[in-house]
Amino acid sequence: MASKDVIGIDFGTYEIKILRYNIKEGSITSVHRIRRESNQTQDFDNDKTGVRETPTEANPETNEGQSTFDATPAWHQTLVDYLADSNQSEIFVNAPDSIAATLRIDVPFSDSVKVASVIPHLISDKLPLDAKHTIFDFLAYDTIEGSESPAEAIIGFSRKKDIENFLNSLKDLGIDPALVAVPSLSLAAYAAAKYQADQVVAYLDIGHETSSFTVLQNGNPIVARSIRGGGDKITRLIAERFGQTYVESENIKHKFAAIVNKDDLSLNDQTRLVSAIIVEGLAPVLRDVRRSLQGLYASNGTEVSGLQICGGTSQIKNIEPYFSNELGVKTRRFKSETQGDQAGELVMGAALVECGRSEKILRRNPNLRKGDLAYTGGGSAIRKRMIRFGIVAGILVLFLVGIFFLQKMAQEARRDAMKNVLAVESKKLFGKKTMSVKKVREALASGEGDSQSFIPKASAFELLHDLTRTISSEVDLTLSRVEVDLPRKIMQFNGSTTDAQAVDRIVSDLREIECLKKVTPGATRVKNDKANFDIQITSGCS
């Protein structure tokens, strides 16, 4: 039986938002939201309205052993009841930001099969967690022309134990998700598929406690991160300044929230105070977005042409011109062809639903269900797996060939990675890329024919020692001038000794030094019982 629905669930810290897409009808048939604290719920069957905020901050080092949910019985049972008829549906969820994080690294190629074979070695010393206990997935892509690396990979990762606890919490709710996505990367995949453009565009989902921020260049996420801050801080500031309860402060925020000119005397004091509170509450989010944009420009000169904002807090009046003025980037609300002008509140849920509708979007979403935590059943996944098993059975005779082919690809991937490292390091050492092992050895050992030997055969100290040791102590020698021509590797000695025979003895002794290529005496001039001489030496010591 075909999967009748695709369900996207955005587990926000303020509200849980559920979007249901009916495959047969080809549209989102319902939007359901459950408020965590008070269990207030609203349904919008075929309605084009939205909800509010999203998840929590990414710091996987501080959350081990903590429950993903607060297990409030009221919202727990409400969610279970709502999903009671969804056993044939595919469900897609975002991982809480408190257990998921991202990392961007350079890779030698964008082919996902090749990257998969080398990426564990590339990230082992970059993860803030023990790699052995980490689950990760990645999206690899080609970089723009002129970049130092040919490709990059954006990695979503989490502690394996945290994902296991999260899935167990979902299991108690009757949920077995096909995808556990990283919020910022889920936003990036959805935005890239829907609104891809040649320009560099940033997207910001302003959540309740945490906001998701991503920057797309050519449809690829060159920045993807979580930012601490959102609508919760505004609510708490309203409660503090007005002496109201949290729920009352939420109502004030939703009814009167607007950013106004503080010098406009035609406005009452309460309106100006609410505006000032909003500005103060949004300051941490704006600060981190500004730093991300400045860091992007400082690293490679990339400038963002526009910012699209979503999430419940993005509905604050006049927030768009305020962000534009503060960031110097034209800002507008996220639009959608399926959910109307209020869709900005539902973007994260819509992004998850699109994973069930579009194979392209699903492929660009790193999935934290890996290894023994991988999705094993439900909806169309069973049919896909049965088809795969049938294909494997049909080509069983080619199994060994396939294994050898995969091994060859893995070896080629490692070889290509080593070549890339050799090219980069040789450029650093010798000023130009070289893939020849022979040339590298010649350069390192000062081989013949290499005019730019990297390692000298003798140091200046060693050469001076050889000079003083080799020249006979019986020779009375006085040097009046020493000239060194480094580019030509020539040294010119002028001095005096007792007689012409002593000059010949000096020349003979110098020729005994191994790394001196040529010792050429000049004219010897005898005057006042002294022989003045010139000697030119061609060095091969460096």
Coordinates of C-alpha atoms in Angstrom, one line a residue:
M1 CA 0.0 0.0 0.0
A2 CA 1.4 3.4 -0.9
S3 CA 2.3 5.9 1.8
K4 CA -0.7 8.3 2.0
D5 CA 1.0 11.2 3.7
V6 CA 4.4 12.9 4.2
I7 CA 4.6 14.5 7.7
G8 CA 7.2 17.1 8.7
I9 CA 7.6 17.7 12.5
D10 CA 9.6 20.7 13.7
F11 CA 10.2 20.2 17.5
G12 CA 10.5 23.8 18.6
T13 CA 11.2 24.7 22.2
Y14 CA 8.0 26.9 22.3
E15 CA 5.8 25.0 19.9
I16 CA 5.8 21.7 18.0
K17 CA 4.7 22.3 14.4
I18 CA 3.4 19.5 12.2
L19 CA 2.8 19.8 8.5
R20 CA 0.9 17.0 6.7
Y21 CA 1.3 16.7 2.9
N22 CA -1.2 14.4 1.1
I23 CA 0.5 12.7 -1.9
K24 CA -2.7 12.0 -3.7
E25 CA -4.0 15.5 -3.4
G26 CA -0.6 17.0 -4.0
S27 CA -0.9 19.7 -1.3
I28 CA -0.4 20.4 2.4
T29 CA -3.7 19.4 3.9
S30 CA -3.2 20.5 7.5
V31 CA -0.9 22.5 9.8
H32 CA -1.1 21.5 13.4
R33 CA 0.8 23.2 16.3
I34 CA 1.1 22.2 19.9
R35 CA 2.4 24.7 22.5
R36 CA 4.7 22.9 24.9
E37 CA 4.1 24.8 28.2
S38 CA 0.3 25.2 28.2
N39 CA -0.7 22.6 25.6
Q40 CA -2.7 25.1 23.7
T41 CA -3.2 23.8 20.2
Q42 CA -4.6 25.1 16.9
D43 CA -5.4 23.3 13.6
F44 CA -5.5 24.9 10.2
D45 CA -6.9 22.4 7.7
N46 CA -6.1 23.7 4.2
D47 CA -5.3 27.0 5.9
K48 CA -2.3 29.2 4.8
T49 CA -1.3 30.5 8.2
G50 CA 1.7 29.7 10.4
V51 CA 3.1 29.5 13.8
R52 CA 6.1 30.8 15.8
E53 CA 9.6 29.7 16.6
T54 CA 12.2 26.8 16.6
P55 CA 15.0 24.8 18.4
T56 CA 17.9 25.2 20.8
E57 CA 21.6 25.9 20.7
A58 CA 24.2 23.5 19.2
N59 CA 26.6 22.4 21.9
P60 CA 26.8 18.7 21.9
E61 CA 29.5 18.7 24.6
T62 CA 27.1 19.8 27.3
N63 CA 24.0 17.6 26.8
E64 CA 25.0 14.0 27.5
G65 CA 22.5 12.2 29.5
Q66 CA 19.8 14.9 29.3
S67 CA 16.3 14.1 28.1
T68 CA 15.4 15.5 24.7
F69 CA 11.9 16.2 25.8
D70 CA 10.4 17.6 29.0
A71 CA 7.8 14.8 28.9
T72 CA 4.9 17.1 29.7
P73 CA 1.9 14.6 29.6
A74 CA -0.5 17.0 28.1
W75 CA 1.4 17.9 24.9
H76 CA 2.8 14.3 24.8
Q77 CA -0.7 12.8 24.6
T78 CA -2.0 15.4 22.2
L79 CA 0.8 14.6 19.7
V80 CA 0.3 10.9 20.1
D81 CA -3.5 11.3 19.4
Y82 CA -2.8 13.5 16.3
L83 CA -0.4 11.0 14.8
A84 CA -2.6 7.9 15.6
D85 CA -3.6 7.5 12.0
S86 CA -0.1 8.1 10.5
N87 CA 1.3 4.6 10.6
Q88 CA 1.5 4.5 6.8
S89 CA 3.1 7.9 6.6
E90 CA 6.7 8.9 6.2
I91 CA 7.8 11.2 9.0
F92 CA 10.8 13.7 8.8
V93 CA 12.1 15.6 11.8
N94 CA 14.8 18.1 12.8
A95 CA 17.2 17.1 15.5
P96 CA 17.2 19.6 18.4
D97 CA 19.9 22.2 18.0
S98 CA 21.1 21.2 21.5
I99 CA 22.5 17.9 20.1
A100 CA 23.4 18.8 16.5
A101 CA 26.1 20.9 15.1
T102 CA 27.9 21.6 11.8
L103 CA 31.5 21.7 10.5
R104 CA 32.8 22.9 7.1
I105 CA 36.1 21.4 5.7
D106 CA 38.1 21.4 2.5
V107 CA 38.0 18.1 0.6
P108 CA 40.0 17.0 -2.5
F109 CA 36.9 16.2 -4.6
S110 CA 33.1 16.6 -4.6
D111 CA 32.2 13.0 -5.6
S112 CA 30.2 11.7 -2.5
V113 CA 31.5 8.1 -2.9
K114 CA 35.1 9.2 -2.9
V115 CA 34.5 11.7 -0.1
A116 CA 32.9 9.1 2.1
S117 CA 36.0 7.0 1.9
V118 CA 38.4 9.7 3.1
I119 CA 36.3 12.0 5.3
P120 CA 36.6 10.0 8.5
H121 CA 40.4 10.7 8.4
L122 CA 39.9 14.3 7.5
I123 CA 37.6 15.2 10.4
S124 CA 39.0 13.0 13.1
D125 CA 41.1 15.8 14.6
K126 CA 38.6 18.6 13.8
L127 CA 35.5 17.3 15.7
P128 CA 34.9 18.6 19.2
L129 CA 33.8 15.0 20.1
D130 CA 35.4 11.6 20.2
A131 CA 35.0 10.5 16.6
K132 CA 34.4 6.9 17.7
H133 CA 31.2 8.0 19.4
T134 CA 30.0 10.5 16.8
I135 CA 27.3 10.2 14.1
F136 CA 27.8 12.4 11.1
D137 CA 26.7 12.9 7.5
F138 CA 27.8 15.3 4.9
L139 CA 27.1 17.3 1.7
A140 CA 30.1 17.7 -0.7
Y141 CA 30.2 20.3 -3.5
D142 CA 32.6 22.0 -5.9
T143 CA 33.9 25.3 -4.8
I144 CA 33.8 28.5 -7.0
E145 CA 36.6 29.2 -9.4
G146 CA 39.7 30.6 -7.7
S147 CA 39.2 28.9 -4.4
E148 CA 42.2 27.2 -2.7
S149 CA 40.5 23.9 -2.4
P150 CA 38.7 22.2 -5.4
A151 CA 35.7 21.1 -3.2
E152 CA 34.2 21.6 0.3
A153 CA 32.0 19.4 2.5
I154 CA 29.5 20.7 5.1
I155 CA 29.1 18.1 7.9
G156 CA 26.2 17.6 10.3
F157 CA 27.2 15.7 13.4
S158 CA 26.1 14.7 16.8
R159 CA 27.0 12.4 19.7
K160 CA 25.7 9.0 18.9
K161 CA 24.2 8.6 22.4
D162 CA 22.2 11.8 22.0
I163 CA 20.7 10.7 18.7
E164 CA 19.9 7.3 20.3
N165 CA 18.1 9.1 23.2
F166 CA 16.3 11.4 20.8
L167 CA 15.0 8.4 18.8
N168 CA 13.9 6.6 21.9
S169 CA 12.0 9.7 23.0
L170 CA 10.3 9.7 19.5
K171 CA 9.5 6.0 19.8
D172 CA 7.6 6.7 23.0
L173 CA 5.5 9.1 20.9
G174 CA 4.9 6.5 18.1
I175 CA 7.3 8.3 15.8
D176 CA 9.9 6.5 13.6
P177 CA 11.4 9.2 11.4
A178 CA 13.0 8.4 8.0
L179 CA 15.2 11.5 8.4
V180 CA 16.7 13.3 11.4
A181 CA 18.0 16.5 9.9
V182 CA 20.3 19.3 11.1
P183 CA 18.1 22.5 11.2
S184 CA 20.5 24.9 9.5
L185 CA 21.3 22.3 6.8
S186 CA 17.6 21.5 6.3
L187 CA 16.9 25.2 5.8
A188 CA 19.8 25.4 3.4
A189 CA 18.6 22.4 1.3
Y190 CA 15.0 23.8 1.1
A191 CA 16.1 27.3 0.2
A192 CA 18.6 26.1 -2.4
A193 CA 16.0 24.0 -4.2
K194 CA 13.3 26.6 -4.1
Y195 CA 15.2 29.9 -4.5
Q196 CA 18.5 29.1 -6.0
A197 CA 20.1 32.1 -7.7
D198 CA 23.5 33.2 -8.9
Q199 CA 23.8 35.7 -6.0
V200 CA 25.0 34.9 -2.5
V201 CA 21.9 34.9 -0.3
A202 CA 21.6 34.4 3.5
Y203 CA 18.6 32.8 5.3
L204 CA 17.8 33.2 9.0
D205 CA 15.1 31.3 10.9
I206 CA 14.6 33.3 14.1
G207 CA 13.5 30.7 16.6
H208 CA 12.4 30.8 20.2
E209 CA 15.7 30.1 22.0
T210 CA 17.9 29.4 19.0
S211 CA 18.1 30.7 15.4
S212 CA 19.3 28.8 12.4
F213 CA 21.5 30.7 9.9
T214 CA 22.8 29.7 6.5
V215 CA 24.5 31.4 3.5
L216 CA 24.1 29.9 0.0
Q217 CA 26.5 30.4 -2.8
N218 CA 25.5 28.7 -6.1
G219 CA 23.0 26.8 -4.1
N220 CA 25.6 25.4 -1.7
P221 CA 25.7 26.2 2.1
I222 CA 29.0 27.9 2.6
V223 CA 27.8 28.9 6.1
A224 CA 25.4 26.8 8.3
R225 CA 25.2 27.3 12.0
S226 CA 23.0 27.8 15.0
I227 CA 22.8 31.1 16.9
R228 CA 21.8 31.4 20.6
G229 CA 18.9 33.9 20.8
G230 CA 15.4 34.5 19.6
G231 CA 11.9 35.3 20.7
D232 CA 12.2 33.9 24.2
K233 CA 14.6 36.7 25.2
I234 CA 12.2 39.3 24.0
T235 CA 9.4 37.7 26.1
R236 CA 11.5 37.5 29.2
L237 CA 12.6 41.2 28.9
I238 CA 8.9 42.2 28.5
A239 CA 8.0 40.3 31.6
E240 CA 10.9 41.9 33.5
R241 CA 10.2 45.5 32.4
F242 CA 6.4 45.4 32.7
G243 CA 6.1 43.1 35.7
Q244 CA 4.0 40.5 33.8
T245 CA 3.9 36.7 33.8
Y246 CA 5.6 34.9 30.9
V247 CA 2.2 34.0 29.2
E248 CA 1.0 37.6 29.5
S249 CA 4.3 38.9 28.1
E250 CA 3.9 36.5 25.1
N251 CA 0.5 38.0 24.4
I252 CA 2.0 41.5 24.6
K253 CA 4.7 40.5 22.2
H254 CA 2.3 38.9 19.7
K255 CA -0.2 41.9 19.8
F256 CA 2.0 44.9 20.1
A257 CA 5.5 43.9 18.8
A258 CA 6.9 46.6 16.5
I259 CA 10.2 48.3 15.9
V260 CA 9.6 52.1 15.8
N261 CA 11.6 55.3 15.8
K262 CA 12.5 55.9 19.4
D263 CA 12.5 59.7 18.8
D264 CA 9.0 59.7 17.4
L265 CA 7.1 61.7 20.1
S266 CA 3.8 60.9 18.5
L267 CA 4.0 57.4 19.9
N268 CA 3.1 56.6 23.4
D269 CA 5.8 55.5 26.0
Q270 CA 4.6 51.9 26.0
T271 CA 5.1 51.5 22.3
R272 CA 8.6 53.0 22.4
L273 CA 9.5 50.8 25.4
V274 CA 8.3 47.6 23.6
S275 CA 10.3 48.6 20.6
A276 CA 13.4 49.2 22.7
I277 CA 12.9 45.8 24.3
I278 CA 12.7 44.1 20.9
V279 CA 15.9 45.8 19.8
E280 CA 17.7 44.6 22.9
G281 CA 16.3 41.1 22.6
L282 CA 17.4 40.7 19.0
A283 CA 20.9 42.1 19.7
P284 CA 22.6 38.7 20.2
V285 CA 21.1 37.3 17.0
L286 CA 22.1 40.4 15.0
R287 CA 25.6 40.4 16.5
D288 CA 26.3 36.8 15.5
V289 CA 24.8 37.2 12.0
R290 CA 27.0 40.3 11.5
R291 CA 30.1 38.4 12.7
S292 CA 29.3 35.6 10.3
L293 CA 29.0 37.9 7.4
Q294 CA 32.2 39.8 8.3
G295 CA 34.1 36.6 8.7
L296 CA 32.9 35.4 5.3
Y297 CA 34.1 38.6 3.7
A298 CA 37.4 38.5 5.5
S299 CA 38.1 34.9 4.6
N300 CA 37.5 35.1 0.8
G301 CA 35.9 38.4 -0.1
T302 CA 32.4 37.0 -0.4
E303 CA 29.6 39.5 0.0
V304 CA 26.0 38.6 0.7
S305 CA 23.5 40.3 -1.6
G306 CA 20.4 39.7 0.5
L307 CA 18.9 38.2 3.7
Q308 CA 15.6 36.3 4.0
I309 CA 14.2 35.9 7.4
C310 CA 11.6 33.4 8.7
G311 CA 10.3 32.0 12.0
G312 CA 7.7 33.5 14.3
T313 CA 9.8 36.4 15.5
S314 CA 10.3 37.4 11.8
Q315 CA 6.6 38.6 11.9
I316 CA 7.5 41.6 14.1
K317 CA 6.4 44.7 12.4
N318 CA 9.2 46.8 10.7
I319 CA 11.8 44.1 11.4
E320 CA 12.8 44.0 7.7
P321 CA 14.0 47.6 7.4
Y322 CA 15.6 47.4 10.9
F323 CA 17.7 44.4 9.9
S324 CA 18.6 46.0 6.6
N325 CA 19.8 49.1 8.3
E326 CA 21.8 47.2 11.0
L327 CA 23.4 44.7 8.7
G328 CA 23.8 46.7 5.6
V329 CA 22.1 43.9 3.7
K330 CA 18.6 44.1 2.1
T331 CA 16.3 42.0 4.2
R332 CA 12.9 40.6 3.4
R333 CA 10.6 37.8 4.8
F334 CA 10.8 34.3 3.3
K335 CA 7.9 33.8 0.9
S336 CA 6.3 30.5 -0.3
E337 CA 4.1 29.6 -3.2
T338 CA 2.2 27.0 -1.0
Q339 CA 1.7 28.7 2.3
G340 CA 1.2 32.4 1.5
D341 CA 2.7 35.4 3.2
Q342 CA 2.7 33.8 6.7
A343 CA 4.8 30.8 5.5
G344 CA 7.9 32.3 7.2
E345 CA 6.6 30.8 10.4
L346 CA 6.4 27.4 8.9
V347 CA 9.6 27.2 6.8
M348 CA 11.4 24.6 9.0
G349 CA 8.4 22.3 8.9
A350 CA 7.9 22.9 5.1
A351 CA 11.6 22.1 4.6
L352 CA 11.0 18.7 6.2
V353 CA 7.9 17.9 4.2
E354 CA 9.8 18.7 1.0
C355 CA 12.2 15.9 1.8
G356 CA 9.4 13.5 1.3
R357 CA 8.3 15.2 -1.9
S358 CA 11.7 15.8 -3.6
E359 CA 14.5 13.2 -3.9
K360 CA 16.8 16.2 -4.7
I361 CA 16.1 18.0 -1.4
L362 CA 16.4 14.7 0.5
R363 CA 19.8 13.9 -1.0
R364 CA 21.1 17.4 0.1
N365 CA 20.0 16.9 3.7
P366 CA 22.6 15.2 5.9
N367 CA 20.8 12.5 7.9
L368 CA 21.9 11.7 11.4
R369 CA 20.2 8.3 11.3
K370 CA 23.3 6.2 10.5
G371 CA 24.8 2.8 11.2
D372 CA 22.7 0.8 13.7
L373 CA 20.4 3.8 14.1
A374 CA 19.5 3.9 10.4
Y375 CA 15.8 4.0 9.4
T376 CA 14.5 0.4 8.8
G377 CA 10.8 0.6 8.1
G378 CA 7.6 2.4 7.3
G379 CA 6.1 4.0 4.3
S380 CA 7.8 3.9 1.0
A381 CA 11.2 3.0 2.6
I382 CA 10.1 -0.6 2.8
R383 CA 9.2 -0.7 -0.9
K384 CA 12.5 0.9 -1.8
R385 CA 14.4 -1.6 0.3
M386 CA 12.6 -4.6 -1.2
I387 CA 13.4 -3.3 -4.7
R388 CA 17.0 -2.9 -3.7
F389 CA 17.1 -6.5 -2.4
G390 CA 15.6 -7.7 -5.6
I391 CA 18.2 -6.0 -7.7
V392 CA 21.0 -7.4 -5.5
A393 CA 19.5 -10.9 -5.9
G394 CA 19.4 -10.4 -9.7
I395 CA 23.0 -9.4 -10.0
L396 CA 24.4 -11.8 -7.4
V397 CA 26.9 -13.2 -10.0
L398 CA 28.5 -9.8 -10.2
F399 CA 28.9 -9.4 -6.5
L400 CA 32.6 -10.0 -6.4
V401 CA 33.2 -7.7 -9.3
G402 CA 31.3 -5.0 -7.5
I403 CA 33.4 -5.5 -4.3
F404 CA 36.6 -5.2 -6.3
F405 CA 35.3 -2.1 -8.1
L406 CA 34.4 -0.4 -4.8
Q407 CA 37.9 -1.2 -3.4
K408 CA 39.5 0.2 -6.5
M409 CA 37.4 3.4 -6.1
A410 CA 38.4 3.7 -2.5
Q411 CA 42.1 3.2 -3.3
E412 CA 41.8 5.8 -6.1
A413 CA 40.2 8.2 -3.7
R414 CA 43.0 7.8 -1.2
R415 CA 45.5 8.2 -4.0
D416 CA 43.9 11.4 -5.3
A417 CA 43.8 12.7 -1.7
M418 CA 47.5 12.0 -1.3
K419 CA 48.3 13.6 -4.7
N420 CA 46.3 16.7 -3.7
V421 CA 48.3 16.9 -0.4
L422 CA 51.6 16.4 -2.3
A423 CA 50.7 19.2 -4.8
V424 CA 49.8 21.7 -2.0
E425 CA 52.8 20.9 0.2
S426 CA 55.3 21.0 -2.7
K427 CA 54.0 24.4 -3.7
K428 CA 54.6 25.6 -0.1
L429 CA 58.1 24.2 -0.1
F430 CA 59.4 24.9 -3.6
G431 CA 57.1 27.6 -4.9
K432 CA 55.5 25.4 -7.5
K433 CA 53.4 22.3 -7.6
T434 CA 55.1 19.0 -8.5
M435 CA 53.7 15.5 -8.6
S436 CA 57.1 13.9 -9.5
V437 CA 58.6 11.9 -6.6
K438 CA 62.0 12.1 -8.3
K439 CA 61.9 15.9 -8.5
V440 CA 60.9 16.1 -4.9
R441 CA 63.8 13.9 -3.8
E442 CA 66.2 15.9 -6.0
A443 CA 65.0 19.1 -4.4
L444 CA 65.3 17.8 -0.9
A445 CA 68.7 16.3 -1.4
S446 CA 70.1 19.0 -3.7
G447 CA 70.4 16.7 -6.6
E448 CA 72.1 17.5 -9.8
G449 CA 70.3 19.8 -12.2
D450 CA 68.1 21.3 -9.5
S451 CA 69.0 25.0 -9.2
Q452 CA 66.6 25.5 -6.3
S453 CA 67.7 22.9 -3.8
F454 CA 65.6 23.1 -0.7
I455 CA 68.0 21.5 1.9
P456 CA 71.6 22.7 1.8
K457 CA 74.4 20.1 1.8
A458 CA 76.3 22.2 4.4
S459 CA 75.4 25.1 6.7
A460 CA 77.4 28.3 6.9
F461 CA 78.9 27.2 10.2
E462 CA 79.9 23.8 8.8
L463 CA 81.4 25.5 5.7
L464 CA 83.5 27.9 7.9
H465 CA 84.6 24.9 10.0
D466 CA 85.7 23.0 6.9
L467 CA 87.6 26.1 5.6
T468 CA 89.6 26.6 8.8
R469 CA 90.1 22.8 9.3
T470 CA 91.2 22.1 5.7
I471 CA 93.7 25.0 5.1
S472 CA 97.1 24.0 6.6
S473 CA 98.0 25.6 9.9
E474 CA 101.5 26.1 8.5
V475 CA 100.2 28.7 6.0
D476 CA 100.3 32.3 7.2
L477 CA 97.1 33.6 5.8
T478 CA 95.4 37.0 6.1
L479 CA 92.0 37.7 4.3
S480 CA 91.4 41.4 3.4
R481 CA 88.0 41.0 1.7
V482 CA 85.3 38.3 1.2
E483 CA 82.5 38.9 -1.3
V484 CA 79.5 36.5 -1.7
D485 CA 77.2 36.5 -4.8
L486 CA 74.2 34.4 -3.5
P487 CA 72.2 34.1 -6.8
R488 CA 75.3 32.9 -8.7
K489 CA 76.6 31.0 -5.7
I490 CA 80.1 32.5 -6.1
M491 CA 82.5 33.6 -3.3
Q492 CA 85.5 35.9 -4.0
F493 CA 88.5 35.9 -1.5
N494 CA 91.2 38.6 -1.5
G495 CA 94.2 38.2 0.9
S496 CA 97.9 37.8 1.4
T497 CA 100.3 35.1 2.4
T498 CA 104.1 34.5 2.5
D499 CA 104.8 33.4 -1.1
A500 CA 103.3 32.0 -4.3
Q501 CA 103.8 28.4 -3.0
A502 CA 101.6 29.1 -0.1
V503 CA 98.9 30.4 -2.5
D504 CA 99.1 27.1 -4.4
R505 CA 98.8 25.2 -1.0
I506 CA 95.7 27.2 -0.1
V507 CA 94.0 26.4 -3.5
S508 CA 94.9 22.8 -3.2
D509 CA 93.4 22.6 0.4
L510 CA 90.2 24.3 -0.7
R511 CA 89.7 21.8 -3.5
E512 CA 89.5 19.1 -0.9
I513 CA 86.2 20.5 0.5
E514 CA 83.5 18.3 -1.1
C515 CA 80.7 20.7 -1.7
L516 CA 82.9 23.4 -3.4
K517 CA 82.4 22.8 -7.1
K518 CA 85.2 24.9 -8.5
V519 CA 88.2 26.8 -7.0
T520 CA 89.9 29.2 -9.4
P521 CA 93.0 31.2 -8.4
G522 CA 93.6 34.6 -9.8
A523 CA 96.9 36.5 -10.4
T524 CA 99.4 36.3 -7.5
R525 CA 101.3 39.6 -6.8
V526 CA 104.5 39.4 -4.7
K527 CA 105.5 42.6 -3.0
N528 CA 107.5 43.4 0.2
D529 CA 107.9 39.7 1.0
K530 CA 104.2 39.1 0.7
A531 CA 102.1 37.4 -1.9
N532 CA 98.7 39.1 -2.6
F533 CA 96.1 36.7 -4.2
D534 CA 92.6 36.5 -5.5
I535 CA 90.6 33.2 -5.4
Q536 CA 87.1 32.6 -6.8
I537 CA 85.0 29.7 -5.5
T538 CA 81.8 28.3 -7.0
S539 CA 79.7 26.7 -4.3
G540 CA 77.6 23.6 -4.5
C541 CA 76.8 23.6 -0.8
S542 CA 73.2 25.0 -1.1

